[in-house]
Short mmCIF file of C-alpha atoms in Angstrom, two decimals:
data_model
loop_
_atom_site.label_atom_id
_atom_site.label_comp_id
_atom_site.label_asym_id
_atom_site.label_seq_id
_atom_site.Cartn_x
_atom_site.Cartn_y
_atom_site.Cartn_z
CA GLU A 81 107.67 102.49 121.05
CA VAL A 82 108.78 99.54 119.33
CA GLN A 83 111.35 99.72 116.90
CA LEU A 84 113.51 97.25 114.90
CA VAL A 85 116.99 98.20 113.20
CA GLU A 86 118.42 95.66 110.79
CA SER A 87 122.04 95.60 109.90
CA GLY A 88 124.90 93.33 108.29
CA GLY A 89 123.37 93.19 104.81
CA GLY A 90 125.97 94.08 101.73
CA LEU A 91 127.18 92.89 98.46
CA VAL A 92 128.60 88.96 98.57
CA GLN A 93 129.75 86.42 95.94
CA PRO A 94 127.65 83.28 95.26
CA GLY A 95 128.54 80.86 97.83
CA GLY A 96 129.40 83.16 100.36
CA SER A 97 127.88 84.06 103.94
CA LEU A 98 126.47 87.04 105.75
CA ARG A 99 125.03 87.56 109.18
CA LEU A 100 122.01 89.87 109.43
CA SER A 101 121.39 91.48 112.76
CA CYS A 102 118.15 92.96 114.33
CA ALA A 103 118.37 95.18 117.32
CA PRO A 104 114.77 95.53 118.99
CA SER A 105 113.66 98.16 121.19
CA GLY A 106 110.67 98.75 123.41
CA PHE A 107 109.82 95.17 124.10
CA ILE A 108 111.69 92.18 125.48
CA LEU A 109 112.83 89.94 122.74
CA GLY A 110 112.27 86.71 124.58
CA ASN A 111 108.62 87.46 125.15
CA TYR A 112 107.58 87.39 121.73
CA ALA A 113 107.96 85.32 118.24
CA MET A 114 110.05 86.87 115.88
CA GLY A 115 110.64 86.34 112.04
CA TRP A 116 112.29 87.43 108.84
CA VAL A 117 110.87 88.18 105.51
CA ARG A 118 112.29 89.38 102.31
CA GLN A 119 111.44 91.12 99.30
CA ALA A 120 113.33 90.75 96.13
CA PRO A 121 113.50 93.92 93.80
CA GLY A 122 109.89 94.75 92.39
CA LYS A 123 108.47 91.59 93.76
CA GLY A 124 106.29 90.45 96.84
CA LEU A 125 106.88 89.47 100.25
CA GLU A 126 108.29 86.07 101.00
CA TRP A 127 108.69 84.69 104.60
CA VAL A 128 112.15 83.16 105.20
CA SER A 129 112.58 82.27 108.95
CA ALA A 130 110.99 82.45 112.19
CA ILE A 131 111.81 81.90 115.96
CA GLY A 132 108.98 81.22 118.69
CA GLY A 133 109.08 82.66 122.04
CA GLY A 134 110.30 79.40 123.30
CA GLY A 135 113.02 79.25 120.86
CA THR A 136 111.61 76.95 118.25
CA THR A 137 112.70 77.75 114.64
CA TYR A 138 111.16 77.53 111.26
CA TYR A 139 112.50 77.95 107.80
CA ALA A 140 110.88 78.27 104.31
CA ASP A 141 112.04 75.42 101.85
CA SER A 142 113.98 77.73 99.91
CA VAL A 143 116.77 78.38 102.64
CA ARG A 144 116.27 75.47 105.10
CA GLY A 145 119.95 74.06 105.39
CA ARG A 146 121.28 77.27 104.40
CA PHE A 147 119.97 79.93 106.82
CA THR A 148 119.86 79.86 110.72
CA ILE A 149 117.83 82.08 113.00
CA SER A 150 119.18 82.67 116.31
CA ARG A 151 118.58 85.00 119.34
CA ASP A 152 120.50 86.45 122.14
CA THR A 153 117.99 87.00 125.06
CA PHE A 154 121.06 88.78 126.97
CA LYS A 155 122.01 91.39 124.34
CA ASN A 156 118.25 91.38 123.19
CA MET A 157 119.45 90.74 119.36
CA LEU A 158 118.09 88.66 116.68
CA TYR A 159 120.25 87.25 113.89
CA LEU A 160 119.88 85.41 110.47
CA LYS A 161 122.90 83.47 109.26
CA LEU A 162 122.96 83.13 105.51
CA ASN A 163 125.25 80.77 104.18
CA SER A 164 125.72 79.34 100.64
CA LEU A 165 124.21 82.23 99.21
CA ARG A 166 122.75 82.44 95.54
CA ALA A 167 121.49 85.09 93.21
CA GLU A 168 118.02 84.37 94.09
CA ASP A 169 118.79 85.33 97.67
CA THR A 170 119.08 88.85 96.48
CA ALA A 171 116.43 90.98 98.45
CA LEU A 172 115.70 93.25 101.01
CA TYR A 173 115.53 91.52 104.42
CA PHE A 174 113.20 92.62 107.08
CA CYS A 175 113.27 91.73 110.72
CA ALA A 176 109.65 91.53 112.18
CA LYS A 177 108.04 91.25 115.59
CA ARG A 178 105.12 88.91 115.84
CA LEU A 179 102.07 89.86 117.95
CA TYR A 180 102.22 86.68 120.31
CA ASP A 181 104.85 84.84 121.95
CA TYR A 182 103.53 81.79 120.26
CA GLY A 183 103.04 83.45 116.77
CA GLY A 184 100.64 85.76 115.11
CA PRO A 185 100.87 88.23 112.44
CA PHE A 186 104.00 90.67 111.83
CA ASP A 187 102.88 93.76 113.87
CA HIS A 188 106.22 95.54 113.77
CA TRP A 189 108.56 95.62 110.90
CA GLY A 190 112.15 97.19 110.41
CA GLN A 191 113.35 99.29 107.61
CA GLY A 192 115.13 96.17 105.97
CA THR A 193 118.76 95.49 104.99
CA GLN A 194 119.85 94.88 101.68
CA VAL A 195 121.44 91.55 100.71
CA THR A 196 122.94 91.35 96.89
CA VAL A 197 124.40 88.26 95.88
CA SER A 198 126.62 88.83 92.70
CA SER A 199 129.86 87.95 91.12
CA GLU B 190 102.12 74.63 101.20
CA THR B 191 99.00 76.91 101.42
CA VAL B 192 98.80 79.18 98.24
CA MET B 193 97.53 82.58 98.62
CA THR B 194 95.81 84.25 95.74
CA GLN B 195 94.98 87.78 95.51
CA SER B 196 92.66 89.65 93.13
CA PRO B 197 92.74 91.83 91.37
CA VAL B 198 96.38 92.29 90.55
CA THR B 199 95.74 96.06 90.07
CA LEU B 200 92.89 98.30 91.37
CA SER B 201 92.13 101.74 89.71
CA LEU B 202 89.66 103.89 91.75
CA SER B 203 88.72 107.35 92.18
CA PRO B 204 88.82 109.16 95.54
CA GLY B 205 86.06 108.30 97.79
CA GLU B 206 85.12 105.12 95.88
CA ARG B 207 84.87 101.80 97.78
CA ALA B 208 87.97 99.40 97.27
CA THR B 209 87.44 95.69 97.51
CA LEU B 210 90.24 93.42 97.66
CA SER B 211 89.92 89.72 97.64
CA CYS B 212 92.37 86.86 98.81
CA ARG B 213 91.73 83.16 98.50
CA ALA B 214 93.64 80.31 100.32
CA SER B 215 94.18 76.87 98.68
CA GLN B 216 93.29 75.18 102.03
CA SER B 217 91.49 76.54 105.02
CA VAL B 218 93.23 79.05 107.51
CA THR B 219 90.28 79.41 109.70
CA ASP B 220 90.66 83.14 110.61
CA PHE B 221 94.58 83.20 111.00
CA LEU B 222 94.76 85.73 108.12
CA ALA B 223 96.42 89.17 108.07
CA TRP B 224 96.37 92.08 105.75
CA TYR B 225 99.31 94.38 105.15
CA ARG B 226 99.68 97.84 103.41
CA GLN B 227 103.27 98.72 101.81
CA ARG B 228 103.29 102.10 100.52
CA PRO B 229 106.05 102.73 97.60
CA GLY B 230 109.58 102.84 99.04
CA GLN B 231 108.09 101.98 102.85
CA THR B 232 107.98 98.95 105.05
CA PRO B 233 104.73 96.93 105.47
CA ARG B 234 102.25 97.90 108.03
CA LEU B 235 99.92 95.42 109.68
CA LEU B 236 96.26 96.53 108.93
CA ILE B 237 93.97 93.56 109.74
CA TYR B 238 94.63 90.33 111.62
CA GLY B 239 92.53 87.47 112.61
CA ALA B 240 90.37 88.12 109.34
CA SER B 241 88.71 90.97 110.67
CA THR B 242 90.43 92.85 113.72
CA ARG B 243 92.11 96.17 113.07
CA ALA B 244 95.42 96.72 114.30
CA THR B 245 96.24 99.36 116.44
CA GLY B 246 95.83 102.95 115.06
CA VAL B 247 94.17 101.71 111.36
CA PRO B 248 91.33 104.04 110.30
CA ALA B 249 87.85 102.74 110.39
CA ARG B 250 87.60 102.99 106.73
CA PHE B 251 89.69 99.68 106.64
CA SER B 252 87.52 96.57 107.45
CA GLY B 253 88.59 92.77 106.80
CA SER B 254 85.96 89.72 106.57
CA GLY B 255 85.94 86.16 105.81
CA SER B 256 86.79 82.92 106.93
CA GLY B 257 88.45 79.61 105.85
CA THR B 258 89.59 80.06 102.36
CA GLU B 259 87.93 83.22 101.07
CA PHE B 260 88.91 86.74 102.68
CA THR B 261 88.03 90.33 101.67
CA LEU B 262 89.71 93.72 102.66
CA THR B 263 87.51 96.75 101.99
CA ILE B 264 88.60 100.38 102.04
CA SER B 265 85.21 102.02 102.60
CA SER B 266 86.19 105.40 100.96
CA LEU B 267 89.69 105.44 99.20
CA GLN B 268 91.92 108.10 100.01
CA SER B 269 95.01 109.39 98.04
CA GLU B 270 97.26 108.02 101.01
CA ASP B 271 95.69 104.55 100.27
CA VAL B 272 98.01 104.08 97.11
CA ALA B 273 99.94 101.13 98.01
CA THR B 274 100.30 97.38 97.40
CA TYR B 275 98.33 95.33 99.94
CA TYR B 276 99.34 91.60 100.85
CA CYS B 277 97.48 89.11 102.58
CA GLN B 278 99.34 86.50 104.87
CA GLN B 279 98.18 83.15 106.47
CA TYR B 280 99.85 82.37 109.79
CA TYR B 281 97.70 79.26 110.53
CA VAL B 282 100.20 76.64 109.09
CA TRP B 283 103.95 76.46 108.16
CA PRO B 284 105.57 77.69 106.04
CA LEU B 285 103.82 81.16 106.55
CA THR B 286 102.48 82.29 103.13
CA PHE B 287 101.88 85.63 101.44
CA GLY B 288 99.52 86.60 98.56
CA GLY B 289 101.29 88.27 95.45
CA GLY B 290 99.37 91.80 96.32
CA THR B 291 97.19 93.95 94.91
CA LYS B 292 98.14 97.38 93.89
CA VAL B 293 95.84 99.86 94.53
CA GLU B 294 96.02 103.18 92.29
CA ILE B 295 94.08 106.07 92.09
CA LYS B 296 92.47 107.66 88.91
#
């Protein structure tokens, strides 16, 4: 059974940093594309970042240069490093698996980890 | 950026009625279109991908159609457990984009 468990969220001041982690089980991380999607309170879904099966990375314009997606295939872990955080980054951050190694829809989602940016 | 526009914003129907949700892309996404259901307080679940392929375990009352820029999600007979917000998403071009959602309510 595929499961995704996020951790690392919390309350941080504007300009601060966090590292989110995603622990997948039930599949080999390096065989699939993965992504991060966020949802601000009471709002819709917003794609943040993705990494392909080959390791190529992609970012939404709103986070490019501030966020970094990475993975450790030996530990089977996915990460999202958040720097220079702003109030508008406050959201529930979901880790999600894509259907194929080259992309596709998000076929499995974690429960999310809350990031709150406030002074 | 490919903008995804969903309509209506809210849909209120009686149990057993047919629900028709629309999604329009600002440019062609061929059939690289997915639908998700997010029940209140829950994580999103993939319903449809490739515009019309049901994901594993999705009930047959859910169907998707369309290609290019116009897409439809149909729930043939609305049930109480279908109360949720439904999102479309294109995965044809970067950046990946979601629609704003359609909230389905039971009368």
